[in-house]
PDB file of C-alpha atoms in Angstrom:
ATOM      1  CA  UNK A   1      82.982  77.678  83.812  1.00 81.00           C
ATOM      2  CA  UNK A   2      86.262  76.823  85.039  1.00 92.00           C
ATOM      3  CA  UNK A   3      88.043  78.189  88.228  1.00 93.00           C
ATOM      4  CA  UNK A   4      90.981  79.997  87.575  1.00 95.00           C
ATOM      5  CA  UNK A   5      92.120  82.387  90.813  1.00 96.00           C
ATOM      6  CA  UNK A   6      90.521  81.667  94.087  1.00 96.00           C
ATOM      7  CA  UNK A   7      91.169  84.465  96.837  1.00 97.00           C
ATOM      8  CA  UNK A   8      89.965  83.739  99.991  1.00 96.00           C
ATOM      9  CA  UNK A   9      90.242  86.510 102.793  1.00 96.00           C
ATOM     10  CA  UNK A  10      92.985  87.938 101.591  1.00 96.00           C
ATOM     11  CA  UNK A  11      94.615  90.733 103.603  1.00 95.00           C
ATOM     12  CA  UNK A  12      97.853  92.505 103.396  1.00 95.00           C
ATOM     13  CA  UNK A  13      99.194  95.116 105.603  1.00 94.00           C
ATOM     14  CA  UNK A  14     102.443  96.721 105.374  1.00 91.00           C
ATOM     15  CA  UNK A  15     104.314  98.438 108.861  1.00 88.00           C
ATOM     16  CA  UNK A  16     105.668 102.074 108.047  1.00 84.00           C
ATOM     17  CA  UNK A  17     107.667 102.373 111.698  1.00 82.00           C
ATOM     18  CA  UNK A  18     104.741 102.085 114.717  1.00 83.00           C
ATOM     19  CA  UNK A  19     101.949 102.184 112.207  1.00 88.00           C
ATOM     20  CA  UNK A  20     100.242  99.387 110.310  1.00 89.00           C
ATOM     21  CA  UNK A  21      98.362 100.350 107.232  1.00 88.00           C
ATOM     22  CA  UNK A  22      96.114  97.769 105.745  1.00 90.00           C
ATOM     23  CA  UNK A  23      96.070  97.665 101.821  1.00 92.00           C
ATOM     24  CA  UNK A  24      93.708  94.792 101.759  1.00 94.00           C
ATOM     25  CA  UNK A  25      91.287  93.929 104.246  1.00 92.00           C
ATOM     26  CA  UNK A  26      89.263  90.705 103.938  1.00 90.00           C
ATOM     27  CA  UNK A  27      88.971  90.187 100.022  1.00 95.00           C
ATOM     28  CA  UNK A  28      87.706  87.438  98.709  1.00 96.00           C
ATOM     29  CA  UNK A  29      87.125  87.004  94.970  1.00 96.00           C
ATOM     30  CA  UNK A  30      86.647  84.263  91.844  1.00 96.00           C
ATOM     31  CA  UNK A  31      88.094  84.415  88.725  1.00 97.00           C
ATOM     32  CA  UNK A  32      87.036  82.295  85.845  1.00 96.00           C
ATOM     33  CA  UNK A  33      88.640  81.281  82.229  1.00 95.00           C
ATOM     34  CA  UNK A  34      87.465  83.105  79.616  1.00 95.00           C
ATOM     35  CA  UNK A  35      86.717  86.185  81.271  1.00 96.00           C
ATOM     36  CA  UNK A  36      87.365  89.688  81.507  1.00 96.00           C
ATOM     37  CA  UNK A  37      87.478  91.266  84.950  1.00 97.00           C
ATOM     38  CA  UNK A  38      88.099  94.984  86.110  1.00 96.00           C
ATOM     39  CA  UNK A  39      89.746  96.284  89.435  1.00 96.00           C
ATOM     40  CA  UNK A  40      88.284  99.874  89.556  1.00 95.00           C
ATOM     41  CA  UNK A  41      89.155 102.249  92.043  1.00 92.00           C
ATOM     42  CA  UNK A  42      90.634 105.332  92.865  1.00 91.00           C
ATOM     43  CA  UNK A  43      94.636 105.903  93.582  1.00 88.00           C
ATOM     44  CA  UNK A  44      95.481 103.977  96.983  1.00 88.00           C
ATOM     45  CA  UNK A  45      92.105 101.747  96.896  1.00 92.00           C
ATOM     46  CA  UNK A  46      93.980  99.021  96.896  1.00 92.00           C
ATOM     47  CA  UNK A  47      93.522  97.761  93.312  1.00 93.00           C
ATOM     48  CA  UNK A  48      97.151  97.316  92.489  1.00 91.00           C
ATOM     49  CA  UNK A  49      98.071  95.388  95.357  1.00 93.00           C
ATOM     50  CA  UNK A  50      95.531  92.724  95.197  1.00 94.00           C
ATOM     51  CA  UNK A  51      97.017  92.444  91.156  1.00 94.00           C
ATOM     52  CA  UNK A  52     100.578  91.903  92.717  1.00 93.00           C
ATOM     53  CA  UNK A  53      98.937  89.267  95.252  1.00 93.00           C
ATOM     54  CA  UNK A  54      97.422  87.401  92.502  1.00 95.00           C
ATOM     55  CA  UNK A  55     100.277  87.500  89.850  1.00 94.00           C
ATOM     56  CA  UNK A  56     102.840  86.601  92.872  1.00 93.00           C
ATOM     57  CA  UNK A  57     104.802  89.550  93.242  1.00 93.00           C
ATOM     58  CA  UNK A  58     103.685  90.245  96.655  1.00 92.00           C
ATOM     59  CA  UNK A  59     102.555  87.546  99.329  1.00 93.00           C
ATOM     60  CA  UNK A  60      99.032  88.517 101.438  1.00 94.00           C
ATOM     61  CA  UNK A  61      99.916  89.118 105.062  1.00 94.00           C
ATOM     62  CA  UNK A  62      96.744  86.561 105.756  1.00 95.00           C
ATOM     63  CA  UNK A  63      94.437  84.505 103.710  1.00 96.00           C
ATOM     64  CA  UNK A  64      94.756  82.205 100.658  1.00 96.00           C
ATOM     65  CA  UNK A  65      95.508  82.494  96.614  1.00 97.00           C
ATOM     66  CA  UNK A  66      95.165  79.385  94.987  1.00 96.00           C
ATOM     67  CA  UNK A  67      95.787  78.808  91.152  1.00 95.00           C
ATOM     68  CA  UNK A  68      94.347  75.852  89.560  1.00 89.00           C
ATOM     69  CA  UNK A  69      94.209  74.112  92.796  1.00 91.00           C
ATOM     70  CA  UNK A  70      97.913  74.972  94.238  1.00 94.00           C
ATOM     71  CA  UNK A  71      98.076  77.817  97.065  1.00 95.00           C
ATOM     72  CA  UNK A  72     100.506  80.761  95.334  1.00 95.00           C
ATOM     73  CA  UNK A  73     101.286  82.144  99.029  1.00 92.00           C
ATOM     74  CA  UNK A  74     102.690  78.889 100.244  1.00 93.00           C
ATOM     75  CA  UNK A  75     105.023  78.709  97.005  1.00 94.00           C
ATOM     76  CA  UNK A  76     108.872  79.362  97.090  1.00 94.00           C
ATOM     77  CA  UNK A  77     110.297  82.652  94.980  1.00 94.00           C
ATOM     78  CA  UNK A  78     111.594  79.954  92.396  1.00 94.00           C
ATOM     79  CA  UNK A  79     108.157  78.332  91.623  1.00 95.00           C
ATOM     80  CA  UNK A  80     106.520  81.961  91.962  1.00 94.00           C
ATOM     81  CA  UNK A  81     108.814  83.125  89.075  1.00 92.00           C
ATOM     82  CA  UNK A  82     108.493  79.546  87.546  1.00 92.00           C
ATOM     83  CA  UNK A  83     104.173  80.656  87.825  1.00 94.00           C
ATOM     84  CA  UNK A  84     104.299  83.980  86.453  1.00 93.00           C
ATOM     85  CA  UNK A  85     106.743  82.718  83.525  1.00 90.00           C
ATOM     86  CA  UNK A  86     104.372  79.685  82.474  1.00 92.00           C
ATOM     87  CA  UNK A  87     100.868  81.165  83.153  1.00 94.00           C
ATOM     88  CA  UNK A  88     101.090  85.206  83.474  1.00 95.00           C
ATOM     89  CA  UNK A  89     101.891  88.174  80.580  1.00 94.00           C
ATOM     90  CA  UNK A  90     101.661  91.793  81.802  1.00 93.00           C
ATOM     91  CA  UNK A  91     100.437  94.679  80.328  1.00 92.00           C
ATOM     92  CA  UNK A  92     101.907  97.459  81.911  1.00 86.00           C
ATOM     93  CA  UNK A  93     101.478 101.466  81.967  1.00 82.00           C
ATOM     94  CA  UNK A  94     104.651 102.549  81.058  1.00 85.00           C
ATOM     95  CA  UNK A  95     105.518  99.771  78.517  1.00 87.00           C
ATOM     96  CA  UNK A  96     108.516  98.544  79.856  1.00 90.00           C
ATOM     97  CA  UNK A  97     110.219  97.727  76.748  1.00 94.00           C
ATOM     98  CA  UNK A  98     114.180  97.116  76.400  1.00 95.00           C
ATOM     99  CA  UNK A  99     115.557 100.145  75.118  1.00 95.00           C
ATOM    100  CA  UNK A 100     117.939  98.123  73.640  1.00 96.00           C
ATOM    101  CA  UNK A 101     116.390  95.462  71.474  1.00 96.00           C
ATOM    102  CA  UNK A 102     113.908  95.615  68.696  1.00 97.00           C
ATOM    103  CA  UNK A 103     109.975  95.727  68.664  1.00 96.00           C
ATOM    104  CA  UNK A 104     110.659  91.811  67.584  1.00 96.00           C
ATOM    105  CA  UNK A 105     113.230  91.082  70.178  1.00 96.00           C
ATOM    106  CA  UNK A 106     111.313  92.297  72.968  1.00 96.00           C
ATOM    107  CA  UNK A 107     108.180  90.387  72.137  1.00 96.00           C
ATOM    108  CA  UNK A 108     110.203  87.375  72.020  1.00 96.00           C
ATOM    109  CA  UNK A 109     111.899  87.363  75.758  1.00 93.00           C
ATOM    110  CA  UNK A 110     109.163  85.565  77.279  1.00 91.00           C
ATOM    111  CA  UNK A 111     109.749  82.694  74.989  1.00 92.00           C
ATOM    112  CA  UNK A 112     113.555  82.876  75.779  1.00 89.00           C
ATOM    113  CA  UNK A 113     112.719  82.586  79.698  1.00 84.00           C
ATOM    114  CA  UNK A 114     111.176  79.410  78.457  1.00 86.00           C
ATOM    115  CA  UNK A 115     113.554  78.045  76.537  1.00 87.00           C
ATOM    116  CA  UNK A 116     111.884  77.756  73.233  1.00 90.00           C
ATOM    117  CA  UNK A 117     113.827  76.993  69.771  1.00 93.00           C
ATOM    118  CA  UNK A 118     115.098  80.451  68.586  1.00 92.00           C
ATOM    119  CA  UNK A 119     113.231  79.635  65.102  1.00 94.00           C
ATOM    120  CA  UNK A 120     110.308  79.005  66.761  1.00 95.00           C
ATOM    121  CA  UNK A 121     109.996  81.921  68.918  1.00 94.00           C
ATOM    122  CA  UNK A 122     111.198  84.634  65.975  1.00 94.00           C
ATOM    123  CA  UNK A 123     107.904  83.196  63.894  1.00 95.00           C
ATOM    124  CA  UNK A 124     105.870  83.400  67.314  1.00 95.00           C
ATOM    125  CA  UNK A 125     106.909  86.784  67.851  1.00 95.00           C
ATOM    126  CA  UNK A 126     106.592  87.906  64.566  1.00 96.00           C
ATOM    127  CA  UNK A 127     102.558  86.140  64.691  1.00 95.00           C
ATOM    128  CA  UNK A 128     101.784  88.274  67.473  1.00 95.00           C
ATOM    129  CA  UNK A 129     103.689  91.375  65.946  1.00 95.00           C
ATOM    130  CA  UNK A 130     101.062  90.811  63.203  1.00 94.00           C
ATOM    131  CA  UNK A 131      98.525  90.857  64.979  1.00 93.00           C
ATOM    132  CA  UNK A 132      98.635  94.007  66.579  1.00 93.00           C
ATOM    133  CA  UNK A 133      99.373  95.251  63.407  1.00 93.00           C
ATOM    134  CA  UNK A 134     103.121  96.522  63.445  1.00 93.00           C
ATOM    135  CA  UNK A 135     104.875  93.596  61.678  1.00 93.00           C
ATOM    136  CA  UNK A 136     106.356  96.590  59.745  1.00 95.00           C
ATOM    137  CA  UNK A 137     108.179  97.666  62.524  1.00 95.00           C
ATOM    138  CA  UNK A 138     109.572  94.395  63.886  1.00 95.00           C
ATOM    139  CA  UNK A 139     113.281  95.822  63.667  1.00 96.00           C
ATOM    140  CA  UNK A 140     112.350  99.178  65.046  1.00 97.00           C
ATOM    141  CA  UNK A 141     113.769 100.023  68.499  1.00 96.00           C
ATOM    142  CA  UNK A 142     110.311 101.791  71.280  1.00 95.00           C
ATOM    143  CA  UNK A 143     112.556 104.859  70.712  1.00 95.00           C
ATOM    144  CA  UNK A 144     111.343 104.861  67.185  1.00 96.00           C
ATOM    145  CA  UNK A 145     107.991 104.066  68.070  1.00 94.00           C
ATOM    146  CA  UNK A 146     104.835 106.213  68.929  1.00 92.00           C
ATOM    147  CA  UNK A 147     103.326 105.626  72.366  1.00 90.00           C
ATOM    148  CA  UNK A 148     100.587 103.906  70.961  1.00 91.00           C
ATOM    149  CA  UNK A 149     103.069 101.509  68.924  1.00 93.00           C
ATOM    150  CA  UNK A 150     105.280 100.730  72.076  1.00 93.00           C
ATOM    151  CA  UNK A 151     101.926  99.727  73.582  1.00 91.00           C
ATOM    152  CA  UNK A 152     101.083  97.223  70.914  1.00 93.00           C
ATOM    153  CA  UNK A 153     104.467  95.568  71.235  1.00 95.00           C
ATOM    154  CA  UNK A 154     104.222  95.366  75.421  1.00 94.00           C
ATOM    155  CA  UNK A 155     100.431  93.868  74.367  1.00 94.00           C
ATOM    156  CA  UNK A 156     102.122  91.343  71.855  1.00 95.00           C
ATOM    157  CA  UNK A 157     104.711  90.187  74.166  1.00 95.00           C
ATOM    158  CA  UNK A 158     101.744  89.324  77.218  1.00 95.00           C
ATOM    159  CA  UNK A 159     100.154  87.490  75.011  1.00 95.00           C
ATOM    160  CA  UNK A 160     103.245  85.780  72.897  1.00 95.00           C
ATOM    161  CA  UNK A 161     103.121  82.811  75.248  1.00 92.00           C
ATOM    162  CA  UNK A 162      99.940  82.139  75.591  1.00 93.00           C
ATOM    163  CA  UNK A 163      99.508  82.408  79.475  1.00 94.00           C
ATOM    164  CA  UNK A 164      96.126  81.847  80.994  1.00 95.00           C
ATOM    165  CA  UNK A 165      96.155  85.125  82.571  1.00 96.00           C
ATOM    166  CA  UNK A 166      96.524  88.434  81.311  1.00 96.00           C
ATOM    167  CA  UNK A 167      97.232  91.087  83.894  1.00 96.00           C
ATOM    168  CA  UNK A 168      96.909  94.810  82.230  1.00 93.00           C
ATOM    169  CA  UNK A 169      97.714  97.658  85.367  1.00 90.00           C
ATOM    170  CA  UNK A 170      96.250 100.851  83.786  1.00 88.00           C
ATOM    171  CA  UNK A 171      97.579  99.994  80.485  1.00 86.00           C
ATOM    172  CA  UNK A 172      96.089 103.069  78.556  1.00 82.00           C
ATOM    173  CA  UNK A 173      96.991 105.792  81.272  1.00 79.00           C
ATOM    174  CA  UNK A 174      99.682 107.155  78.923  1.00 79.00           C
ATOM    175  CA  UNK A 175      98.077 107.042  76.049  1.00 82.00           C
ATOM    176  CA  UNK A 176      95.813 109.571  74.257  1.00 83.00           C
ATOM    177  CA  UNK A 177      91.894 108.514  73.891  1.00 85.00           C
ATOM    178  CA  UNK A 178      91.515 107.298  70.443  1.00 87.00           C
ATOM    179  CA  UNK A 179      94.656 105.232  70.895  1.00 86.00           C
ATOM    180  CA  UNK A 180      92.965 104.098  74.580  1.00 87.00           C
ATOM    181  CA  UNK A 181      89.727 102.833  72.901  1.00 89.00           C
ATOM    182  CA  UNK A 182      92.161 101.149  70.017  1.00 90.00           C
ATOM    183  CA  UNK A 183      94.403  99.139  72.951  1.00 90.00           C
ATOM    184  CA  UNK A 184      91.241  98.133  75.016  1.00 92.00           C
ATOM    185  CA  UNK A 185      89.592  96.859  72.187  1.00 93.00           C
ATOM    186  CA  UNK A 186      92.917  94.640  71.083  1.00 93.00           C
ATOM    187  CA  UNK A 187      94.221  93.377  74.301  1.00 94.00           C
ATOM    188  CA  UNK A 188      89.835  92.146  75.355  1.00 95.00           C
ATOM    189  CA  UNK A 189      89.394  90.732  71.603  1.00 94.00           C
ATOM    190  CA  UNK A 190      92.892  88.974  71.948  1.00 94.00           C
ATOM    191  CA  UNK A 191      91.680  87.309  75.265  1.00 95.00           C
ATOM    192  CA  UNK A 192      88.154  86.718  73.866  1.00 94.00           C
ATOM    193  CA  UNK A 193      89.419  84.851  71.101  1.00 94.00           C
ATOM    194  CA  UNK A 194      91.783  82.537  72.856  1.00 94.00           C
ATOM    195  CA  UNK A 195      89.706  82.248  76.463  1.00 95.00           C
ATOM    196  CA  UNK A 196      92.171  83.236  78.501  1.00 96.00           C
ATOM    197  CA  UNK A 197      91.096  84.914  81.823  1.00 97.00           C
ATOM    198  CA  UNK A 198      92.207  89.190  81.412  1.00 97.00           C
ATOM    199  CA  UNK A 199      92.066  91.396  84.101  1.00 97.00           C
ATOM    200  CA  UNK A 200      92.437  94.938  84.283  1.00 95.00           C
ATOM    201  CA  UNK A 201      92.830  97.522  86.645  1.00 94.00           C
ATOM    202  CA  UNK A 202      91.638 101.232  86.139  1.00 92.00           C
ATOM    203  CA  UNK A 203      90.593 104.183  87.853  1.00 90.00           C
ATOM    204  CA  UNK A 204      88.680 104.877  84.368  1.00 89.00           C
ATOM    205  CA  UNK A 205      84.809 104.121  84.330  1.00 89.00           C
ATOM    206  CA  UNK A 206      84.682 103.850  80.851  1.00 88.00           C
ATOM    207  CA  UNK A 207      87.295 101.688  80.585  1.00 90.00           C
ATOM    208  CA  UNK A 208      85.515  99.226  83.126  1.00 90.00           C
ATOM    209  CA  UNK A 209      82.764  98.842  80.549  1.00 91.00           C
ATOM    210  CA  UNK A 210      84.785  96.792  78.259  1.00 93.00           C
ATOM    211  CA  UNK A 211      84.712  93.976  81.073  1.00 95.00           C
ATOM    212  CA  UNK A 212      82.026  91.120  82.193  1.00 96.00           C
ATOM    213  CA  UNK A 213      82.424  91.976  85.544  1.00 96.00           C
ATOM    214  CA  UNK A 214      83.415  95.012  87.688  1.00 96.00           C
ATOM    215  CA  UNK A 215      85.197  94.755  90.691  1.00 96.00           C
ATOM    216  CA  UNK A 216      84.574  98.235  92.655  1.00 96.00           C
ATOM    217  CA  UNK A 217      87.434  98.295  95.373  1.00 94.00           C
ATOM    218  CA  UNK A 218      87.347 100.938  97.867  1.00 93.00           C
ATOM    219  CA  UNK A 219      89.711 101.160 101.242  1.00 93.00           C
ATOM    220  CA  UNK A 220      91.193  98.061 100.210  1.00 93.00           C
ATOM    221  CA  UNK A 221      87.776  96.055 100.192  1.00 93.00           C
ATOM    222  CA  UNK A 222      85.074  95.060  97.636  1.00 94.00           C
ATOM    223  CA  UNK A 223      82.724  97.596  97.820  1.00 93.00           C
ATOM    224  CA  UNK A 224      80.921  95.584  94.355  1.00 93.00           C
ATOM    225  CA  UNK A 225      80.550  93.816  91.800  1.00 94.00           C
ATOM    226  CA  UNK A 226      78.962  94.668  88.720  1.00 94.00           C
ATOM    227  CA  UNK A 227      78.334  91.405  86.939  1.00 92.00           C
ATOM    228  CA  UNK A 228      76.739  92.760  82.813  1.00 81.00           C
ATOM    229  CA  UNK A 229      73.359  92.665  81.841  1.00 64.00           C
ATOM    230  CA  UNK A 230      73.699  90.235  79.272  1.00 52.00           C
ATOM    231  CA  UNK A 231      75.808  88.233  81.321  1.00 51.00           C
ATOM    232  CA  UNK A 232      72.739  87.741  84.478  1.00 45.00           C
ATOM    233  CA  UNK A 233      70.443  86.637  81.278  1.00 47.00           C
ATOM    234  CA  UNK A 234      72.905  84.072  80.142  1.00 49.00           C
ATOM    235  CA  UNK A 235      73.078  83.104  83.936  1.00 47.00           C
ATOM    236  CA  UNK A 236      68.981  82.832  83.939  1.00 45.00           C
ATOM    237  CA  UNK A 237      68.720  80.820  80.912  1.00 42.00           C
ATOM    238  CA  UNK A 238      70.806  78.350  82.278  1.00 41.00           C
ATOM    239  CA  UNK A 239      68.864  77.814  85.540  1.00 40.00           C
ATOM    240  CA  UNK A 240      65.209  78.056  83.836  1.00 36.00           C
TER     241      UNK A 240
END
């Protein structure tokens, strides 16, 4: 499998007045294409900040975060933002839609960031639209929209253009449960079916189960992994 994220002691501490508090201690992790990873831990674990290290909102304090080969911490803001708009898409609690524009109109900013042909990105955006099932509401604004529906536009625009890494920071925590069980089975069959690396962080156990491997983090360390059954026996028949 190919190496994606490579995190190698990372630490990060943060100084409230005389005291240092460390969020991350020592974390060292490997994330591969085609795979679906969970952060779980309780509030304050730490879980959240190692997602900001990786997607390059936040630099570690010490240690190394290299993407396909080139170390994110050593990167200017410019080719930080220039990483997050060619190779990341968020998934994020609280949508964070544009009030503003349409269900279409926000799927389609990443593609504007990029520059893409305004034809081009209206049929992208309308693709992904389909294919979380609301190209019915493409001209509806999220006030207009259920919960449930703004979520499926916020997963439509991570995914619009096709970045290798899909972040999703407890993207079902205001959502009801039948509509939680609907989103975590779009946004892992989405990345299943185009092998792109999704990772997702959750304080919920049962949402954990929907990964290959689960990353336990506990006083900003990794307490475990849980790799999945079927995954060891794939991992056996290889080496018999």
């Amino acid at each position: 499998m190919k190496k994606v994220l490579e995190l190698t002691d990372v630490k990060k501490i943060y100084k409230m007045g005389e005291e240092r508090i460390a969020a991350l201690d020592s974390v060292t992790l490997d994330f591969y294409k085609g795979r679906t990873y969970c952060l779980l831990g309780t509030s304050g674990s730490g879980k959240s900040t190692l997602l900001n290290m990786m997607a390059g909102l936040e630099r570690p304090t010490k240690g190394k975060i290299v993407f396909k080969g080139v170390n994110l911490e050593k990167l200017s803001e410019v080719h930080l933002a220039d990483y997050r708009q060619k190779y990341i898409g968020f998934v994020f609690q609280s949508y964070n839609l544009l009030p503003t524009l349409t269900a279409l109109e926000n799927v389609m900013l990443p593609l504007i960031f990029r520059k893409v042909p305004k034809k081009v990105r209206k049929e992208k955006a309308m693709e992904m639209l389909k294919a979380v099932g609301l190209e019915n509401r493409a001209k509806h604004k999220p006030s207009e929209l259920s919960g449930g529906q703004q979520q499926r536009v916020s997963i439509a625009r991570a995914f619009v253009n096709a970045p290798e890494i899909i972040f999703a920071d407890e993207p079902t925590g205001n959502l009801d449960t039948k509509t939680t069980y609907e989103m975590i089975n779009l946004i892992t069959e989405i990345a299943k079916k185009n092998n792109q690396t999704l990772i997702i962080v959750t304080h919920d156990l049962e949402i954990s189960e929907y990964a290959d491997e689960i990353i336990h983090i506990k006083d900003g360390n990794v307490d475990k992994v849980d790799i999945k059954q079927h995954e060891k026996e794939n991992n056996n028949e290889k080496t018999v």
